[in-house]
Coordinates of N, CA and C in Angstrom, one line a residue:
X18 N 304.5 58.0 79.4 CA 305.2 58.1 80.7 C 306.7 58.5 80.4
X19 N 307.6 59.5 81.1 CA 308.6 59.8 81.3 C 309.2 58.9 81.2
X20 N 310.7 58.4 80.6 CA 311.5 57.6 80.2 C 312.2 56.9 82.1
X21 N 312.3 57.8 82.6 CA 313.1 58.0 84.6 C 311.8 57.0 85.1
X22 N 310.8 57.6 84.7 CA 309.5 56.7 85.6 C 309.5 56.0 85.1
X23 N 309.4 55.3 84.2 CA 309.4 53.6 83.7 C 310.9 53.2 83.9
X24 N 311.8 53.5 84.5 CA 312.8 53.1 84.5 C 312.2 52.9 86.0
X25 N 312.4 53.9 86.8 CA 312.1 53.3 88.3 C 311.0 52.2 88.9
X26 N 310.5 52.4 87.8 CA 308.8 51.6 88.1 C 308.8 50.3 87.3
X27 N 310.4 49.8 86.8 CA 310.4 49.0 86.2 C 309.2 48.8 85.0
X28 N 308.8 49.4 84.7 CA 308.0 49.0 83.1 C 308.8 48.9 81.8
X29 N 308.7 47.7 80.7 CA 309.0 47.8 79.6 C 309.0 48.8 79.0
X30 N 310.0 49.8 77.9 CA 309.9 50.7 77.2 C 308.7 50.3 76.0
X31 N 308.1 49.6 75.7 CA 307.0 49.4 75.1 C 306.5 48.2 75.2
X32 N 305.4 47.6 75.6 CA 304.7 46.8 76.8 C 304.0 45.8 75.4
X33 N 303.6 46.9 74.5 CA 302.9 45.8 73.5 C 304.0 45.4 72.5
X34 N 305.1 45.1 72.6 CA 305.5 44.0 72.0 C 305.3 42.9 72.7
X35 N 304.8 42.8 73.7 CA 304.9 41.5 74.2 C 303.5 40.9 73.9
X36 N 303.7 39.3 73.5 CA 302.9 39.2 72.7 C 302.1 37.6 73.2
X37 N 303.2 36.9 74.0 CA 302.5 36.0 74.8 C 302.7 35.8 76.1
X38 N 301.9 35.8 77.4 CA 302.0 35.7 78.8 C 301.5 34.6 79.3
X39 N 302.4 33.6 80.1 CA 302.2 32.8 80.6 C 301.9 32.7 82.6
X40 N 300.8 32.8 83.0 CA 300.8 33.4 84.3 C 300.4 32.1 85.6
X41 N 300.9 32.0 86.6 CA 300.0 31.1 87.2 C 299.5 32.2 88.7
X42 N 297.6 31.7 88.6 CA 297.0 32.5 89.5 C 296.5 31.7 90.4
X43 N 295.9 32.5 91.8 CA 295.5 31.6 92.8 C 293.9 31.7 92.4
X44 N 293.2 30.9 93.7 CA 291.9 30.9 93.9 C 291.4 29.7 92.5
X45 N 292.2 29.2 92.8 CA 291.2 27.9 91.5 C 291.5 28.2 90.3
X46 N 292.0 29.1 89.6 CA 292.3 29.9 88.1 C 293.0 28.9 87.3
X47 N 294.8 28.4 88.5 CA 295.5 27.6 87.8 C 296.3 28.4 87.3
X48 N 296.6 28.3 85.8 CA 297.4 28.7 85.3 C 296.8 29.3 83.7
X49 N 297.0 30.5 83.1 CA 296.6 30.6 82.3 C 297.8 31.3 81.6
X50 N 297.4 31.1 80.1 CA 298.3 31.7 78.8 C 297.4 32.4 77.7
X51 N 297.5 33.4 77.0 CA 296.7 33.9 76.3 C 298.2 35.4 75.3
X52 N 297.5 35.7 74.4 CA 298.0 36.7 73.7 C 297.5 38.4 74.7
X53 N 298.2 39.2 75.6 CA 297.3 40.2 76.2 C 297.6 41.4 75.0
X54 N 296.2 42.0 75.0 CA 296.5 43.0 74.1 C 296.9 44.7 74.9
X55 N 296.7 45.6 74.1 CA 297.6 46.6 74.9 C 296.0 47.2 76.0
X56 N 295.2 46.9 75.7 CA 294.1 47.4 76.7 C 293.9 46.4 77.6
X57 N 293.9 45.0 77.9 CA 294.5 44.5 78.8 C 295.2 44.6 79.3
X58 N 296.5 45.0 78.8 CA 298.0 45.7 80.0 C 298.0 46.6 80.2
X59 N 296.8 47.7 80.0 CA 296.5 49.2 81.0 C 295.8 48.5 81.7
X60 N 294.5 47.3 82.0 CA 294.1 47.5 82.7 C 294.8 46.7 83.9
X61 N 295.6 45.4 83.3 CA 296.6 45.0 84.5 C 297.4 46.1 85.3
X62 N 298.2 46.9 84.7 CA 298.7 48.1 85.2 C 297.9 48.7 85.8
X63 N 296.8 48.7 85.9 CA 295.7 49.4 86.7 C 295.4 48.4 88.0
X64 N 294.7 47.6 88.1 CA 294.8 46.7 89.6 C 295.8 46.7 89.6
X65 N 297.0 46.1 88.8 CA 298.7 45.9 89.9 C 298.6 47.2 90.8
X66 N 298.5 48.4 90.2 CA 299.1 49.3 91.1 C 297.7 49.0 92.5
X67 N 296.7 49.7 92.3 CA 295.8 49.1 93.1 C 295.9 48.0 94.1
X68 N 296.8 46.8 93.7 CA 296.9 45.9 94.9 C 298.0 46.2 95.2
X69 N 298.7 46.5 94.7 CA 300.7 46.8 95.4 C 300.4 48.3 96.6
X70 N 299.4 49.1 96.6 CA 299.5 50.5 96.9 C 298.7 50.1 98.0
X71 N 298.4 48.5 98.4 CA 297.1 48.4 99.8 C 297.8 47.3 100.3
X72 N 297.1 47.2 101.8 CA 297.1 46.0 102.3 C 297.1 44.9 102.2
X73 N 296.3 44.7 100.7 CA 295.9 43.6 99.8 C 297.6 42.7 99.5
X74 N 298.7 43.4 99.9 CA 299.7 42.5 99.5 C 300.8 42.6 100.0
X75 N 300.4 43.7 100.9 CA 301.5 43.9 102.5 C 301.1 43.5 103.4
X76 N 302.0 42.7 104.3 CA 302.4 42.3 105.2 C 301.2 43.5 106.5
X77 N 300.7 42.7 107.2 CA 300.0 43.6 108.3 C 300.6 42.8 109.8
X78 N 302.0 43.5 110.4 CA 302.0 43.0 111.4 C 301.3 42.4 112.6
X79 N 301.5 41.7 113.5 CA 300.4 41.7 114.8 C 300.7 43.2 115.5
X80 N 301.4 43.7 115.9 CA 301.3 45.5 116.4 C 301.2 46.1 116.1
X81 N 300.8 46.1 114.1 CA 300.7 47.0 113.5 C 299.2 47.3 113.1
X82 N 298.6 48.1 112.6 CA 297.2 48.1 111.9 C 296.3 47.9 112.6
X83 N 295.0 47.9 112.2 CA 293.7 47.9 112.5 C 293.4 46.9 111.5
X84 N 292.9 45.6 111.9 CA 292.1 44.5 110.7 C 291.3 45.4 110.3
X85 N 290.2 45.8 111.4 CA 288.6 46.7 110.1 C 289.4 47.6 109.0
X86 N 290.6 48.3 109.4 CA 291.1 48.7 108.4 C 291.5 48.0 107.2
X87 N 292.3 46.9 107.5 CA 292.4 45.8 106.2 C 291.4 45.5 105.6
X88 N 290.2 45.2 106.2 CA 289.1 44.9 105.7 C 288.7 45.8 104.8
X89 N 288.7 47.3 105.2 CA 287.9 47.8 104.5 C 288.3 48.6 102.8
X90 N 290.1 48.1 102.8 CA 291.2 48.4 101.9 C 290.5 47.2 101.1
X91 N 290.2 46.2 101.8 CA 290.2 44.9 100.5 C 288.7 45.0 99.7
X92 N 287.8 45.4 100.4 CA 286.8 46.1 100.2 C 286.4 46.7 99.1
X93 N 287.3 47.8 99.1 CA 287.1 48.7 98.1 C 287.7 48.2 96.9
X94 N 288.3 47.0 97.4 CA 288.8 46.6 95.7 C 288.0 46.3 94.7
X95 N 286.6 46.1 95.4 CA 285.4 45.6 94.6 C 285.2 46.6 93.6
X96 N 285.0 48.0 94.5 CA 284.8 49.2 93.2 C 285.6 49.7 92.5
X97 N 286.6 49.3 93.0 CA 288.0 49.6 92.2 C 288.3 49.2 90.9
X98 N 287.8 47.5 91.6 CA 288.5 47.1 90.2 C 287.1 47.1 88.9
X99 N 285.9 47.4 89.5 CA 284.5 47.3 88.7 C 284.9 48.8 87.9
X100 N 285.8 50.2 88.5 CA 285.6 50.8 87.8 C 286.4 50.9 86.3
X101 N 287.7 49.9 87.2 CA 289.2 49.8 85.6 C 288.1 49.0 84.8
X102 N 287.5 48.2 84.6 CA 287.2 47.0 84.0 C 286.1 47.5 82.8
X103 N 285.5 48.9 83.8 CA 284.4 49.3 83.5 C 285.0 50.3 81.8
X104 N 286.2 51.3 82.5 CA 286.6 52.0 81.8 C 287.6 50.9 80.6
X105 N 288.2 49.9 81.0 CA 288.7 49.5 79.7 C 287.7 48.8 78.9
X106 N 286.5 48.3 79.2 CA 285.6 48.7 78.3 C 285.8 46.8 77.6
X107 N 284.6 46.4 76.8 CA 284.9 45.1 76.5 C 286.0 44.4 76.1
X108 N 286.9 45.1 76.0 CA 288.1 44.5 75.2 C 288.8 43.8 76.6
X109 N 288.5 43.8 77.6 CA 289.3 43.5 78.8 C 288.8 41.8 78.9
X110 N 288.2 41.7 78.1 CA 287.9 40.4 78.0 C 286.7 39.9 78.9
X111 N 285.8 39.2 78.9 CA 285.0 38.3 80.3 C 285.3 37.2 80.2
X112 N 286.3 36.5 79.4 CA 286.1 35.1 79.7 C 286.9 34.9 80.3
X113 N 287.2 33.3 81.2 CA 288.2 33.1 82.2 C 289.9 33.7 81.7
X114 N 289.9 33.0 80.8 CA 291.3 33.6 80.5 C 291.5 35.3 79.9
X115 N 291.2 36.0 80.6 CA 291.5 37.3 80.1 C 291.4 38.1 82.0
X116 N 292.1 38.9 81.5 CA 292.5 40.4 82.5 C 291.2 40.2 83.4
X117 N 289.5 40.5 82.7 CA 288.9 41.1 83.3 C 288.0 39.6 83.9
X118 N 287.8 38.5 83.0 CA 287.6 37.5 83.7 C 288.2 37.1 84.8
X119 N 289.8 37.2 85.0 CA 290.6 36.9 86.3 C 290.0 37.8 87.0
X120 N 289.8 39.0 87.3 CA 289.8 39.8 88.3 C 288.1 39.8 89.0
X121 N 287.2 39.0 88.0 CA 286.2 38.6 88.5 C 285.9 37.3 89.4
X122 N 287.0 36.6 88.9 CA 287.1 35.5 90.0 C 287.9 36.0 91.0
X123 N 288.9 36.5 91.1 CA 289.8 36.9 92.2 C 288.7 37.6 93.5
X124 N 287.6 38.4 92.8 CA 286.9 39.4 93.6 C 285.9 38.0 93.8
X125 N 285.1 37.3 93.4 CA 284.4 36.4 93.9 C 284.9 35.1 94.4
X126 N 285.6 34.6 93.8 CA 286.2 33.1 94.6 C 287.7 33.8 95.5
X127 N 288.0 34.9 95.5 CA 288.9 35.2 96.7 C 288.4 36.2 97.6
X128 N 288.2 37.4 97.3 CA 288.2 38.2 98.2 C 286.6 38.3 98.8
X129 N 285.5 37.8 98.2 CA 284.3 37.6 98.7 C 283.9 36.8 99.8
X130 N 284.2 35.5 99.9 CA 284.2 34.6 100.4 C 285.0 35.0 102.0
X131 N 286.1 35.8 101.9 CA 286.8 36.3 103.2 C 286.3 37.0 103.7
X132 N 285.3 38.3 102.7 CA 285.1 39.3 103.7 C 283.5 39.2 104.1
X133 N 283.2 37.7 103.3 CA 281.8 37.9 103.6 C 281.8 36.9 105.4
X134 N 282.7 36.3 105.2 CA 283.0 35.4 107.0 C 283.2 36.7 107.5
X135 N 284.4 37.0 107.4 CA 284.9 38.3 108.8 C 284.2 39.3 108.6
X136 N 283.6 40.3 108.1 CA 283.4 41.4 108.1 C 282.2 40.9 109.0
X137 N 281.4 40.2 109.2 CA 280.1 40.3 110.0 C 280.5 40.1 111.6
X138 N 281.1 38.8 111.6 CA 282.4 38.6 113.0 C 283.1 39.6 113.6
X139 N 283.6 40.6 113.1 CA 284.6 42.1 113.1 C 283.3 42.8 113.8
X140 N 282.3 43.0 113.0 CA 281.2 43.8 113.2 C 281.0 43.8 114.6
X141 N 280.2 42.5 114.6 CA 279.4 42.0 116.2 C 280.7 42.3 117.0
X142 N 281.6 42.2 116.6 CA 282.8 42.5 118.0 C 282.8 43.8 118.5
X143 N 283.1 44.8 117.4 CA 282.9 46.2 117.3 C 282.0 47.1 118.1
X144 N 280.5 46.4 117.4 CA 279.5 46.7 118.8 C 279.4 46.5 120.3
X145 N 280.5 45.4 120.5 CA 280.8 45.3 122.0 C 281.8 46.4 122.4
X146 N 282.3 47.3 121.9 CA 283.5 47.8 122.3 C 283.2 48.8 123.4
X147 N 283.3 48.8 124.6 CA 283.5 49.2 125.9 C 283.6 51.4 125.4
X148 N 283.2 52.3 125.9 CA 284.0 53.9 125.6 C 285.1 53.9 126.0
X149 N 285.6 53.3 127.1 CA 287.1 53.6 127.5 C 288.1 52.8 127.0
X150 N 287.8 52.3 126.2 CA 288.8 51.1 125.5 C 289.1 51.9 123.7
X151 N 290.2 51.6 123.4 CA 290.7 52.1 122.0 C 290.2 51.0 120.9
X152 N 289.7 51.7 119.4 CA 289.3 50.3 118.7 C 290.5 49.4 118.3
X153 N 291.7 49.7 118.5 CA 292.8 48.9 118.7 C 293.1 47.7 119.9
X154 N 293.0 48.6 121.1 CA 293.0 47.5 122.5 C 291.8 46.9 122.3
X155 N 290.8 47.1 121.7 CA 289.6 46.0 121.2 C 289.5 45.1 120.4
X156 N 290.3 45.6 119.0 CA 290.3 44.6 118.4 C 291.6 43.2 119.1
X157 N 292.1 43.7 119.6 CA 292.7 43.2 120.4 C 292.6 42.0 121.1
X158 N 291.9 42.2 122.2 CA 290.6 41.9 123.0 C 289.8 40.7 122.4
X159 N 289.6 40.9 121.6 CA 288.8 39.6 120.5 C 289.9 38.7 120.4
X160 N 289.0 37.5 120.6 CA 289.7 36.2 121.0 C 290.1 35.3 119.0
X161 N 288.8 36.0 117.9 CA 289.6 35.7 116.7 C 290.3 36.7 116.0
X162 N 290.7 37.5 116.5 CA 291.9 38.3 115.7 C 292.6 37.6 115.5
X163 N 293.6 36.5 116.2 CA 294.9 36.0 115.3 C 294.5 35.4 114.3
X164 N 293.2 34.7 114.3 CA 292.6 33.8 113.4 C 292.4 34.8 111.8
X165 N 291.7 36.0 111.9 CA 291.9 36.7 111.0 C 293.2 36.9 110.9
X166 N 293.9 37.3 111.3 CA 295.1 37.6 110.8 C 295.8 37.2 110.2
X167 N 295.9 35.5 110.7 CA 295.9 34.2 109.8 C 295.6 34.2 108.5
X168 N 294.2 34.2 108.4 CA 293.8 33.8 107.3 C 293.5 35.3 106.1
X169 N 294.2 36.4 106.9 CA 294.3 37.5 106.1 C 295.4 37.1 105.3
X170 N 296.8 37.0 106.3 CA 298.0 36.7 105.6 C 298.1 35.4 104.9
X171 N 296.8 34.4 104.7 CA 297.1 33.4 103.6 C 296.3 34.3 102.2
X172 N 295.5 35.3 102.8 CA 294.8 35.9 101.5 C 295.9 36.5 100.8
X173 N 296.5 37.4 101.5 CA 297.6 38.2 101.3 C 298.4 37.4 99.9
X174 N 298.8 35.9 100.9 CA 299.9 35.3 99.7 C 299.4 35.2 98.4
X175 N 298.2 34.8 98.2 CA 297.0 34.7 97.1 C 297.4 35.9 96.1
X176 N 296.6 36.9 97.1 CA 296.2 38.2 95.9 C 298.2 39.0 95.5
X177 N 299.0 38.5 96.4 CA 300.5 38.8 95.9 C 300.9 37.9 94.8
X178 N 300.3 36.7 94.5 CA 300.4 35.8 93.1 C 299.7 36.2 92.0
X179 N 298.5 36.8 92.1 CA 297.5 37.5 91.7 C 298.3 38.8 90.6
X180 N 298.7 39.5 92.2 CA 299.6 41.0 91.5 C 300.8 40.8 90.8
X181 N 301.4 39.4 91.1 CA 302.3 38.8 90.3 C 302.3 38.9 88.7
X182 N 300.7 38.5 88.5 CA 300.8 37.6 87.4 C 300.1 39.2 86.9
X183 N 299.4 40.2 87.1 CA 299.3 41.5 86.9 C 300.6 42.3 86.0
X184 N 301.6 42.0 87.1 CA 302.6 42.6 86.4 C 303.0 42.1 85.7
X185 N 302.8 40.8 85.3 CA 303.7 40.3 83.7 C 302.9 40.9 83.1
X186 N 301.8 40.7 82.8 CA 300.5 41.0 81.8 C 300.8 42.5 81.2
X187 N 301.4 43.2 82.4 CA 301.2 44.4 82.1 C 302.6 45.1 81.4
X188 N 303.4 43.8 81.7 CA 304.6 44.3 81.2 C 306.3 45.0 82.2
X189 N 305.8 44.5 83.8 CA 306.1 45.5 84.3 C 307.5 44.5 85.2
X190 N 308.7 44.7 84.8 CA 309.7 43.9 85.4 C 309.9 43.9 86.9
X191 N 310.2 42.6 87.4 CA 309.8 42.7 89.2 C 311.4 42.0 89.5

């Protein structure tokens, strides 16, 4: 990487000296510590960006967005992150304390559990939606939108401790 881009993107000028990371994660994880190696901090580098580039860790105003749209950003993290995990290949670890173990609990004890309540709730709403009505003034309309919204922006805080602990791993100054 260009010496300017890792300067703007705050990354260490060389990531694998670092040699012990101490992180604390949400969803039941705790806190973990381990030695990351340098194929682990490509693939943290790989979800960080991934969750910093979505919804998954910005702010979704009440005037702003479409939830089905949040939903369907958090969604895709499933194949996202099954493809990094895929491509760094065993070394990303499976056990709890490693890169690719975290990101399997993050995807099952966090973001599964949310989208498996709302996405079906969203759905049935969806099929009520009137033709003269926008799927905005509809989701609207729905009496649990704030409630998602709620409990989007408590996911939100989650998976932003999550991308937190991403960017140490990866080396990447915040």
């Amino acid at each position: 990487m260009l010496s300017w881009i890792r300067e703007i993107l705050g990354v260490r000028q060389d990531p694998a000296v670092l040699k012990k990371v101490s992180v604390r994660l949400p969803f039941g994880i705790g806190a973990a510590e381990w030695e990351a190696d340098p194929t682990e901090r490509r693939a943290a580098w790989s979800l960080y960006i991934e969750l910093m580039t979505r919804i998954a860790v910005q702010p979704l105003e009440v005037d702003q967005g479409l939830v089905r749209e949040a939903l369907n950003s958090l969604y895709s993290l499933f194949g996202t992150t099954r493809e990094i995990l895929k491509q760094a290949g065993p070394n990303v670890g499976a056990s709890r304390e490693s890169v690719g173990g975290i990101a399997i609990i993050v995807l099952n004890n966090g973001l599964r559990p949310f989208l498996s309540k709302w996405h079906p709730f969203l759905q049935a709403w969806e099929a009520k939606r009137p033709a003269d009505l926008s799927p905005k003034e509809h989701e609207q309309n729905w009496s649990e939108e704030p409630k998602l919204r709620e409990e989007l922006a408590q996911l939100r805080r989650d998976l932003e401790q999550y991308a937190n602990a991403l960017a140490v791993i990866a080396g990447v100054e915040q």
